[in-house]
């Protein structure tokens, strides 16, 4: 019974890990519009539309502040070239607020195309499942009751670490999805800053940050592809050592590989910030 429990415990931990990997793969290839049957997206779009009215009001305010800041006198603002410049800025800022959602969706689609290219070029159609080698299972089943007691502690600790790592990784991917929703909902406010020359940097930083969040998906996809290739060659099991040593060695090497993937996923935002200069 003890031996069966040891194998079941490890299999349960690896099943949790594989389920979270599959969920990540699904999230990376899914758009925010289709997540949860589009219910969250519909609410965010509604908030976006409601904030557009506030965005138009701020647009006028930022435009007026920009005119005062850049034009010393009203006469200077009436100069044809200056008036045309102000008109174009106002028109572009209004277009950004009005069609900001379409612009953001276009950016997302471009990056999503990158994610698809990464997946297709790698030849990986899904995440490789992590399973216990049969040699390790046979070694565990041959251990007596008293000798299996140390294995309980090893598998309890190893299984707990694997489960914690799987939840840390999936939370990171969900955090990216939540950021996409938040950027979508609040977009009219920062985009309205394009109306003022002195405040336009806020809108530029917003678009760069949003593109960075989208690009995190490509970085996470690369990390998953690398892990899938690594998982295709599982840690070797040494048949010449005791079962406790073999299990401990296997779990140690497996946890190290899982830590590499979790670390890469967690660092995706930092990598994007370095690439985008954020």
PDB file of C-alpha atoms in Angstrom:
ATOM      1  CA  UNK A   1       0.000   0.000   0.000  1.00  0.00           C
ATOM      2  CA  UNK A   2       2.851   2.314   0.890  1.00  0.00           C
ATOM      3  CA  UNK A   3       4.614   1.716  -2.405  1.00  0.00           C
ATOM      4  CA  UNK A   4       1.387   2.305  -4.361  1.00  0.00           C
ATOM      5  CA  UNK A   5       0.823   5.535  -2.426  1.00  0.00           C
ATOM      6  CA  UNK A   6       4.322   6.768  -3.336  1.00  0.00           C
ATOM      7  CA  UNK A   7       3.744   6.210  -7.034  1.00  0.00           C
ATOM      8  CA  UNK A   8       0.232   7.678  -6.844  1.00  0.00           C
ATOM      9  CA  UNK A   9       1.509  10.768  -5.049  1.00  0.00           C
ATOM     10  CA  UNK A  10       4.155  11.445  -7.674  1.00  0.00           C
ATOM     11  CA  UNK A  11       1.703  10.784 -10.495  1.00  0.00           C
ATOM     12  CA  UNK A  12      -0.831  13.153  -8.921  1.00  0.00           C
ATOM     13  CA  UNK A  13       1.780  15.930  -8.704  1.00  0.00           C
ATOM     14  CA  UNK A  14       2.867  15.375 -12.305  1.00  0.00           C
ATOM     15  CA  UNK A  15      -0.768  15.288 -13.443  1.00  0.00           C
ATOM     16  CA  UNK A  16      -1.302  18.696 -11.839  1.00  0.00           C
ATOM     17  CA  UNK A  17       1.806  19.996 -13.610  1.00  0.00           C
ATOM     18  CA  UNK A  18       0.733  18.583 -16.974  1.00  0.00           C
ATOM     19  CA  UNK A  19      -2.768  20.022 -16.584  1.00  0.00           C
ATOM     20  CA  UNK A  20      -1.360  23.496 -15.904  1.00  0.00           C
ATOM     21  CA  UNK A  21       0.993  23.189 -18.875  1.00  0.00           C
ATOM     22  CA  UNK A  22      -1.935  22.310 -21.115  1.00  0.00           C
ATOM     23  CA  UNK A  23      -3.894  25.244 -19.725  1.00  0.00           C
ATOM     24  CA  UNK A  24      -0.990  27.595 -20.441  1.00  0.00           C
ATOM     25  CA  UNK A  25      -0.760  26.297 -24.010  1.00  0.00           C
ATOM     26  CA  UNK A  26      -4.457  26.951 -24.446  1.00  0.00           C
ATOM     27  CA  UNK A  27      -4.198  30.472 -23.021  1.00  0.00           C
ATOM     28  CA  UNK A  28      -1.293  31.333 -25.309  1.00  0.00           C
ATOM     29  CA  UNK A  29      -3.235  30.324 -28.413  1.00  0.00           C
ATOM     30  CA  UNK A  30      -6.499  31.930 -27.265  1.00  0.00           C
ATOM     31  CA  UNK A  31      -7.580  35.540 -27.696  1.00  0.00           C
ATOM     32  CA  UNK A  32      -9.102  37.587 -24.846  1.00  0.00           C
ATOM     33  CA  UNK A  33     -12.349  37.794 -26.840  1.00  0.00           C
ATOM     34  CA  UNK A  34     -12.926  34.022 -26.607  1.00  0.00           C
ATOM     35  CA  UNK A  35     -11.699  33.432 -23.039  1.00  0.00           C
ATOM     36  CA  UNK A  36     -14.586  32.259 -20.806  1.00  0.00           C
ATOM     37  CA  UNK A  37     -16.941  32.501 -23.800  1.00  0.00           C
ATOM     38  CA  UNK A  38     -16.186  36.207 -24.137  1.00  0.00           C
ATOM     39  CA  UNK A  39     -17.957  37.186 -20.904  1.00  0.00           C
ATOM     40  CA  UNK A  40     -14.982  39.037 -19.427  1.00  0.00           C
ATOM     41  CA  UNK A  41     -14.228  40.694 -22.766  1.00  0.00           C
ATOM     42  CA  UNK A  42     -17.795  41.972 -23.074  1.00  0.00           C
ATOM     43  CA  UNK A  43     -17.558  43.633 -19.656  1.00  0.00           C
ATOM     44  CA  UNK A  44     -14.178  45.194 -20.484  1.00  0.00           C
ATOM     45  CA  UNK A  45     -15.482  46.530 -23.800  1.00  0.00           C
ATOM     46  CA  UNK A  46     -18.451  48.024 -21.965  1.00  0.00           C
ATOM     47  CA  UNK A  47     -16.132  49.761 -19.501  1.00  0.00           C
ATOM     48  CA  UNK A  48     -13.978  50.930 -22.399  1.00  0.00           C
ATOM     49  CA  UNK A  49     -17.009  52.491 -24.073  1.00  0.00           C
ATOM     50  CA  UNK A  50     -18.097  54.195 -20.858  1.00  0.00           C
ATOM     51  CA  UNK A  51     -14.627  55.638 -20.305  1.00  0.00           C
ATOM     52  CA  UNK A  52     -14.547  57.019 -23.841  1.00  0.00           C
ATOM     53  CA  UNK A  53     -16.827  59.865 -22.724  1.00  0.00           C
ATOM     54  CA  UNK A  54     -14.353  60.760 -19.992  1.00  0.00           C
ATOM     55  CA  UNK A  55     -11.535  60.367 -22.504  1.00  0.00           C
ATOM     56  CA  UNK A  56     -13.123  62.935 -24.830  1.00  0.00           C
ATOM     57  CA  UNK A  57     -13.407  65.400 -21.964  1.00  0.00           C
ATOM     58  CA  UNK A  58      -9.779  64.870 -20.987  1.00  0.00           C
ATOM     59  CA  UNK A  59      -8.807  65.128 -24.652  1.00  0.00           C
ATOM     60  CA  UNK A  60     -10.179  68.682 -24.802  1.00  0.00           C
ATOM     61  CA  UNK A  61      -8.495  69.522 -21.508  1.00  0.00           C
ATOM     62  CA  UNK A  62      -5.100  68.174 -22.586  1.00  0.00           C
ATOM     63  CA  UNK A  63      -5.445  69.897 -25.952  1.00  0.00           C
ATOM     64  CA  UNK A  64      -6.167  73.259 -24.324  1.00  0.00           C
ATOM     65  CA  UNK A  65      -3.290  72.814 -21.905  1.00  0.00           C
ATOM     66  CA  UNK A  66      -0.999  71.931 -24.805  1.00  0.00           C
ATOM     67  CA  UNK A  67      -2.048  75.005 -26.771  1.00  0.00           C
ATOM     68  CA  UNK A  68      -1.341  77.241 -23.792  1.00  0.00           C
ATOM     69  CA  UNK A  69       2.002  75.559 -23.219  1.00  0.00           C
ATOM     70  CA  UNK A  70       3.259  75.611 -26.818  1.00  0.00           C
ATOM     71  CA  UNK A  71       1.737  78.887 -28.020  1.00  0.00           C
ATOM     72  CA  UNK A  72       2.782  82.032 -26.240  1.00  0.00           C
ATOM     73  CA  UNK A  73      -0.057  84.150 -27.597  1.00  0.00           C
ATOM     74  CA  UNK A  74      -3.389  83.688 -29.354  1.00  0.00           C
ATOM     75  CA  UNK A  75      -1.957  85.404 -32.413  1.00  0.00           C
ATOM     76  CA  UNK A  76       0.715  82.730 -32.675  1.00  0.00           C
ATOM     77  CA  UNK A  77      -1.956  80.021 -32.520  1.00  0.00           C
ATOM     78  CA  UNK A  78      -3.754  81.672 -35.465  1.00  0.00           C
ATOM     79  CA  UNK A  79      -0.756  81.254 -37.761  1.00  0.00           C
ATOM     80  CA  UNK A  80      -1.789  78.834 -40.556  1.00  0.00           C
ATOM     81  CA  UNK A  81       1.046  76.368 -40.040  1.00  0.00           C
ATOM     82  CA  UNK A  82       0.569  76.342 -36.265  1.00  0.00           C
ATOM     83  CA  UNK A  83      -3.228  76.073 -36.540  1.00  0.00           C
ATOM     84  CA  UNK A  84      -2.889  73.160 -38.988  1.00  0.00           C
ATOM     85  CA  UNK A  85      -0.478  71.419 -36.648  1.00  0.00           C
ATOM     86  CA  UNK A  86      -2.873  71.823 -33.725  1.00  0.00           C
ATOM     87  CA  UNK A  87      -5.811  70.617 -35.812  1.00  0.00           C
ATOM     88  CA  UNK A  88      -3.947  67.491 -36.951  1.00  0.00           C
ATOM     89  CA  UNK A  89      -2.878  66.716 -33.376  1.00  0.00           C
ATOM     90  CA  UNK A  90      -6.444  67.081 -32.121  1.00  0.00           C
ATOM     91  CA  UNK A  91      -7.847  64.948 -34.957  1.00  0.00           C
ATOM     92  CA  UNK A  92      -5.287  62.192 -34.393  1.00  0.00           C
ATOM     93  CA  UNK A  93      -5.880  62.245 -30.640  1.00  0.00           C
ATOM     94  CA  UNK A  94      -9.639  61.973 -31.153  1.00  0.00           C
ATOM     95  CA  UNK A  95      -9.093  59.084 -33.578  1.00  0.00           C
ATOM     96  CA  UNK A  96      -6.887  57.374 -30.981  1.00  0.00           C
ATOM     97  CA  UNK A  97      -9.630  57.581 -28.371  1.00  0.00           C
ATOM     98  CA  UNK A  98     -12.383  56.587 -30.819  1.00  0.00           C
ATOM     99  CA  UNK A  99     -10.549  53.738 -32.521  1.00  0.00           C
ATOM    100  CA  UNK A 100      -8.155  52.871 -29.695  1.00  0.00           C
ATOM    101  CA  UNK A 101      -9.720  49.450 -29.199  1.00  0.00           C
ATOM    102  CA  UNK A 102      -9.227  48.594 -32.875  1.00  0.00           C
ATOM    103  CA  UNK A 103      -5.608  49.742 -32.652  1.00  0.00           C
ATOM    104  CA  UNK A 104      -4.977  47.581 -29.598  1.00  0.00           C
ATOM    105  CA  UNK A 105      -6.598  44.566 -31.237  1.00  0.00           C
ATOM    106  CA  UNK A 106      -4.373  45.074 -34.286  1.00  0.00           C
ATOM    107  CA  UNK A 107      -1.277  45.094 -32.052  1.00  0.00           C
ATOM    108  CA  UNK A 108      -2.503  41.944 -30.299  1.00  0.00           C
ATOM    109  CA  UNK A 109      -3.134  40.169 -33.612  1.00  0.00           C
ATOM    110  CA  UNK A 110       0.371  41.005 -34.821  1.00  0.00           C
ATOM    111  CA  UNK A 111       1.949  39.575 -31.673  1.00  0.00           C
ATOM    112  CA  UNK A 112      -0.421  36.597 -31.741  1.00  0.00           C
ATOM    113  CA  UNK A 113       0.885  35.923 -35.230  1.00  0.00           C
ATOM    114  CA  UNK A 114       4.376  35.826 -33.738  1.00  0.00           C
ATOM    115  CA  UNK A 115       3.200  33.281 -31.153  1.00  0.00           C
ATOM    116  CA  UNK A 116       1.697  31.123 -33.909  1.00  0.00           C
ATOM    117  CA  UNK A 117       4.925  31.373 -35.919  1.00  0.00           C
ATOM    118  CA  UNK A 118       6.988  30.292 -32.906  1.00  0.00           C
ATOM    119  CA  UNK A 119       4.722  27.288 -32.321  1.00  0.00           C
ATOM    120  CA  UNK A 120       4.466  26.236 -35.964  1.00  0.00           C
ATOM    121  CA  UNK A 121       8.168  26.676 -36.685  1.00  0.00           C
ATOM    122  CA  UNK A 122       9.125  24.624 -33.631  1.00  0.00           C
ATOM    123  CA  UNK A 123       6.926  21.746 -34.774  1.00  0.00           C
ATOM    124  CA  UNK A 124       5.500  21.429 -31.255  1.00  0.00           C
ATOM    125  CA  UNK A 125       1.719  21.074 -31.392  1.00  0.00           C
ATOM    126  CA  UNK A 126       1.269  20.787 -27.626  1.00  0.00           C
ATOM    127  CA  UNK A 127       3.099  20.547 -24.343  1.00  0.00           C
ATOM    128  CA  UNK A 128       4.962  17.292 -23.749  1.00  0.00           C
ATOM    129  CA  UNK A 129       3.581  15.527 -20.691  1.00  0.00           C
ATOM    130  CA  UNK A 130       5.960  14.734 -17.840  1.00  0.00           C
ATOM    131  CA  UNK A 131       5.537  11.126 -16.677  1.00  0.00           C
ATOM    132  CA  UNK A 132       7.324   8.773 -14.302  1.00  0.00           C
ATOM    133  CA  UNK A 133       9.726   6.388 -16.046  1.00  0.00           C
ATOM    134  CA  UNK A 134       8.678   2.765 -15.798  1.00  0.00           C
ATOM    135  CA  UNK A 135      12.122   1.852 -14.401  1.00  0.00           C
ATOM    136  CA  UNK A 136      11.541   4.196 -11.470  1.00  0.00           C
ATOM    137  CA  UNK A 137       8.068   2.767 -10.826  1.00  0.00           C
ATOM    138  CA  UNK A 138       9.471  -0.769 -10.815  1.00  0.00           C
ATOM    139  CA  UNK A 139      12.218   0.246  -8.398  1.00  0.00           C
ATOM    140  CA  UNK A 140       9.700   1.816  -6.021  1.00  0.00           C
ATOM    141  CA  UNK A 141       7.397  -1.216  -6.126  1.00  0.00           C
ATOM    142  CA  UNK A 142      10.275  -3.512  -5.151  1.00  0.00           C
ATOM    143  CA  UNK A 143      11.025  -1.580  -1.948  1.00  0.00           C
ATOM    144  CA  UNK A 144       9.878  -3.096   1.339  1.00  0.00           C
ATOM    145  CA  UNK A 145       7.651  -1.350   3.866  1.00  0.00           C
ATOM    146  CA  UNK A 146      10.379  -0.077   6.196  1.00  0.00           C
ATOM    147  CA  UNK A 147      12.658   0.950   3.371  1.00  0.00           C
ATOM    148  CA  UNK A 148       9.785   2.855   1.778  1.00  0.00           C
ATOM    149  CA  UNK A 149       9.396   5.218   4.745  1.00  0.00           C
ATOM    150  CA  UNK A 150      12.182   7.582   3.515  1.00  0.00           C
ATOM    151  CA  UNK A 151      10.504   7.542   0.115  1.00  0.00           C
ATOM    152  CA  UNK A 152       7.329   8.943   1.642  1.00  0.00           C
ATOM    153  CA  UNK A 153       9.185  12.033   2.836  1.00  0.00           C
ATOM    154  CA  UNK A 154      10.979  12.433  -0.497  1.00  0.00           C
ATOM    155  CA  UNK A 155       7.800  12.125  -2.555  1.00  0.00           C
ATOM    156  CA  UNK A 156       5.799  14.358  -0.214  1.00  0.00           C
ATOM    157  CA  UNK A 157       8.387  17.117  -0.503  1.00  0.00           C
ATOM    158  CA  UNK A 158       8.937  16.630  -4.236  1.00  0.00           C
ATOM    159  CA  UNK A 159       5.220  16.449  -5.018  1.00  0.00           C
ATOM    160  CA  UNK A 160       4.535  19.591  -2.994  1.00  0.00           C
ATOM    161  CA  UNK A 161       7.291  21.507  -4.802  1.00  0.00           C
ATOM    162  CA  UNK A 162       5.983  20.400  -8.217  1.00  0.00           C
ATOM    163  CA  UNK A 163       2.413  21.472  -7.368  1.00  0.00           C
ATOM    164  CA  UNK A 164       3.567  24.858  -6.035  1.00  0.00           C
ATOM    165  CA  UNK A 165       5.668  25.476  -9.165  1.00  0.00           C
ATOM    166  CA  UNK A 166       2.727  24.617 -11.417  1.00  0.00           C
ATOM    167  CA  UNK A 167       0.477  27.141  -9.663  1.00  0.00           C
ATOM    168  CA  UNK A 168       3.164  29.841  -9.683  1.00  0.00           C
ATOM    169  CA  UNK A 169       3.569  29.372 -13.434  1.00  0.00           C
ATOM    170  CA  UNK A 170      -0.142  29.401 -14.274  1.00  0.00           C
ATOM    171  CA  UNK A 171      -0.698  32.474 -12.078  1.00  0.00           C
ATOM    172  CA  UNK A 172       1.955  34.315 -14.086  1.00  0.00           C
ATOM    173  CA  UNK A 173       0.185  33.509 -17.357  1.00  0.00           C
ATOM    174  CA  UNK A 174      -3.190  34.501 -15.929  1.00  0.00           C
ATOM    175  CA  UNK A 175      -1.663  37.763 -14.695  1.00  0.00           C
ATOM    176  CA  UNK A 176      -0.695  38.590 -18.297  1.00  0.00           C
ATOM    177  CA  UNK A 177      -4.248  37.899 -19.441  1.00  0.00           C
ATOM    178  CA  UNK A 178      -5.640  40.113 -16.675  1.00  0.00           C
ATOM    179  CA  UNK A 179      -3.264  42.908 -17.687  1.00  0.00           C
ATOM    180  CA  UNK A 180      -4.552  42.688 -21.262  1.00  0.00           C
ATOM    181  CA  UNK A 181      -8.103  43.137 -19.988  1.00  0.00           C
ATOM    182  CA  UNK A 182      -7.109  46.058 -17.760  1.00  0.00           C
ATOM    183  CA  UNK A 183      -5.262  47.825 -20.567  1.00  0.00           C
ATOM    184  CA  UNK A 184      -8.298  47.371 -22.801  1.00  0.00           C
ATOM    185  CA  UNK A 185     -10.730  48.795 -20.253  1.00  0.00           C
ATOM    186  CA  UNK A 186      -8.684  51.843 -19.247  1.00  0.00           C
ATOM    187  CA  UNK A 187      -7.310  52.680 -22.723  1.00  0.00           C
ATOM    188  CA  UNK A 188      -9.371  55.857 -23.460  1.00  0.00           C
ATOM    189  CA  UNK A 189      -7.826  57.721 -20.528  1.00  0.00           C
ATOM    190  CA  UNK A 190      -4.115  57.421 -21.429  1.00  0.00           C
ATOM    191  CA  UNK A 191      -4.843  57.680 -25.169  1.00  0.00           C
ATOM    192  CA  UNK A 192      -6.498  61.059 -24.615  1.00  0.00           C
ATOM    193  CA  UNK A 193      -3.099  62.475 -23.599  1.00  0.00           C
ATOM    194  CA  UNK A 194      -2.068  62.479 -27.278  1.00  0.00           C
ATOM    195  CA  UNK A 195      -4.031  65.743 -27.600  1.00  0.00           C
ATOM    196  CA  UNK A 196      -1.356  67.683 -25.722  1.00  0.00           C
ATOM    197  CA  UNK A 197       2.214  67.925 -26.917  1.00  0.00           C
ATOM    198  CA  UNK A 198       3.503  67.973 -23.346  1.00  0.00           C
ATOM    199  CA  UNK A 199       1.381  64.967 -22.295  1.00  0.00           C
ATOM    200  CA  UNK A 200       1.663  62.790 -25.409  1.00  0.00           C
ATOM    201  CA  UNK A 201       4.477  60.754 -23.848  1.00  0.00           C
ATOM    202  CA  UNK A 202       1.889  59.169 -21.531  1.00  0.00           C
ATOM    203  CA  UNK A 203      -0.029  57.766 -24.503  1.00  0.00           C
ATOM    204  CA  UNK A 204       3.181  56.571 -26.160  1.00  0.00           C
ATOM    205  CA  UNK A 205       4.294  54.777 -23.001  1.00  0.00           C
ATOM    206  CA  UNK A 206       0.841  53.209 -22.688  1.00  0.00           C
ATOM    207  CA  UNK A 207       0.986  51.741 -26.198  1.00  0.00           C
ATOM    208  CA  UNK A 208       4.543  50.539 -25.671  1.00  0.00           C
ATOM    209  CA  UNK A 209       3.584  48.910 -22.375  1.00  0.00           C
ATOM    210  CA  UNK A 210       0.550  47.255 -23.977  1.00  0.00           C
ATOM    211  CA  UNK A 211       2.687  45.940 -26.831  1.00  0.00           C
ATOM    212  CA  UNK A 212       5.095  44.639 -24.190  1.00  0.00           C
ATOM    213  CA  UNK A 213       2.325  42.740 -22.397  1.00  0.00           C
ATOM    214  CA  UNK A 214       1.264  41.209 -25.710  1.00  0.00           C
ATOM    215  CA  UNK A 215       4.876  40.283 -26.471  1.00  0.00           C
ATOM    216  CA  UNK A 216       5.116  38.412 -23.173  1.00  0.00           C
ATOM    217  CA  UNK A 217       3.012  35.714 -24.845  1.00  0.00           C
ATOM    218  CA  UNK A 218       5.718  35.120 -27.459  1.00  0.00           C
ATOM    219  CA  UNK A 219       8.423  34.883 -24.768  1.00  0.00           C
ATOM    220  CA  UNK A 220       6.328  32.437 -22.720  1.00  0.00           C
ATOM    221  CA  UNK A 221       5.674  30.376 -25.864  1.00  0.00           C
ATOM    222  CA  UNK A 222       9.431  30.194 -26.533  1.00  0.00           C
ATOM    223  CA  UNK A 223      10.055  29.048 -22.965  1.00  0.00           C
ATOM    224  CA  UNK A 224       7.365  26.353 -23.280  1.00  0.00           C
ATOM    225  CA  UNK A 225       8.787  25.141 -26.592  1.00  0.00           C
ATOM    226  CA  UNK A 226      12.248  24.816 -25.062  1.00  0.00           C
ATOM    227  CA  UNK A 227      10.822  22.911 -22.100  1.00  0.00           C
ATOM    228  CA  UNK A 228       8.830  20.587 -24.368  1.00  0.00           C
ATOM    229  CA  UNK A 229      12.030  19.634 -26.164  1.00  0.00           C
ATOM    230  CA  UNK A 230      13.785  19.078 -22.824  1.00  0.00           C
ATOM    231  CA  UNK A 231      10.851  17.045 -21.460  1.00  0.00           C
ATOM    232  CA  UNK A 232      11.138  14.699 -24.435  1.00  0.00           C
ATOM    233  CA  UNK A 233      14.341  13.407 -22.794  1.00  0.00           C
ATOM    234  CA  UNK A 234      13.382  12.769 -19.142  1.00  0.00           C
ATOM    235  CA  UNK A 235      16.003  12.444 -16.386  1.00  0.00           C
ATOM    236  CA  UNK A 236      17.764   9.082 -16.481  1.00  0.00           C
ATOM    237  CA  UNK A 237      17.189   6.534 -13.728  1.00  0.00           C
ATOM    238  CA  UNK A 238      20.291   4.786 -12.380  1.00  0.00           C
ATOM    239  CA  UNK A 239      19.439   1.115 -11.800  1.00  0.00           C
ATOM    240  CA  UNK A 240      22.613   0.507  -9.745  1.00  0.00           C
ATOM    241  CA  UNK A 241      21.598   2.704  -6.783  1.00  0.00           C
ATOM    242  CA  UNK A 242      18.948   2.269  -4.102  1.00  0.00           C
ATOM    243  CA  UNK A 243      15.346   3.229  -4.780  1.00  0.00           C
ATOM    244  CA  UNK A 244      15.545   6.177  -2.356  1.00  0.00           C
ATOM    245  CA  UNK A 245      18.631   7.531  -4.104  1.00  0.00           C
ATOM    246  CA  UNK A 246      17.094   6.967  -7.534  1.00  0.00           C
ATOM    247  CA  UNK A 247      13.858   8.753  -6.581  1.00  0.00           C
ATOM    248  CA  UNK A 248      15.723  11.587  -4.910  1.00  0.00           C
ATOM    249  CA  UNK A 249      18.007  12.014  -7.941  1.00  0.00           C
ATOM    250  CA  UNK A 250      15.082  11.901 -10.366  1.00  0.00           C
ATOM    251  CA  UNK A 251      12.972  14.400  -8.419  1.00  0.00           C
ATOM    252  CA  UNK A 252      15.946  16.716  -7.945  1.00  0.00           C
ATOM    253  CA  UNK A 253      16.724  16.821 -11.655  1.00  0.00           C
ATOM    254  CA  UNK A 254      13.042  17.084 -12.563  1.00  0.00           C
ATOM    255  CA  UNK A 255      12.436  19.961 -10.142  1.00  0.00           C
ATOM    256  CA  UNK A 256      15.479  21.748 -11.557  1.00  0.00           C
ATOM    257  CA  UNK A 257      14.037  21.497 -15.079  1.00  0.00           C
ATOM    258  CA  UNK A 258      10.655  22.719 -13.844  1.00  0.00           C
ATOM    259  CA  UNK A 259      12.321  25.621 -12.044  1.00  0.00           C
ATOM    260  CA  UNK A 260      14.028  26.641 -15.280  1.00  0.00           C
ATOM    261  CA  UNK A 261      10.663  26.839 -17.054  1.00  0.00           C
ATOM    262  CA  UNK A 262       8.932  28.651 -14.179  1.00  0.00           C
ATOM    263  CA  UNK A 263      11.828  31.094 -13.940  1.00  0.00           C
ATOM    264  CA  UNK A 264      11.694  31.769 -17.689  1.00  0.00           C
ATOM    265  CA  UNK A 265       7.935  32.351 -17.539  1.00  0.00           C
ATOM    266  CA  UNK A 266       8.297  34.636 -14.520  1.00  0.00           C
ATOM    267  CA  UNK A 267      11.067  36.597 -16.256  1.00  0.00           C
ATOM    268  CA  UNK A 268       9.066  37.122 -19.446  1.00  0.00           C
ATOM    269  CA  UNK A 269       7.967  40.605 -18.363  1.00  0.00           C
ATOM    270  CA  UNK A 270      11.542  41.578 -17.479  1.00  0.00           C
ATOM    271  CA  UNK A 271      12.829  40.294 -20.819  1.00  0.00           C
ATOM    272  CA  UNK A 272      10.162  42.279 -22.668  1.00  0.00           C
ATOM    273  CA  UNK A 273      10.997  45.424 -20.700  1.00  0.00           C
ATOM    274  CA  UNK A 274      14.651  45.076 -21.682  1.00  0.00           C
ATOM    275  CA  UNK A 275      13.700  44.533 -25.334  1.00  0.00           C
ATOM    276  CA  UNK A 276      11.214  47.422 -25.439  1.00  0.00           C
ATOM    277  CA  UNK A 277      13.318  49.749 -23.269  1.00  0.00           C
ATOM    278  CA  UNK A 278      10.504  50.170 -20.746  1.00  0.00           C
TER     279      UNK A 278
END
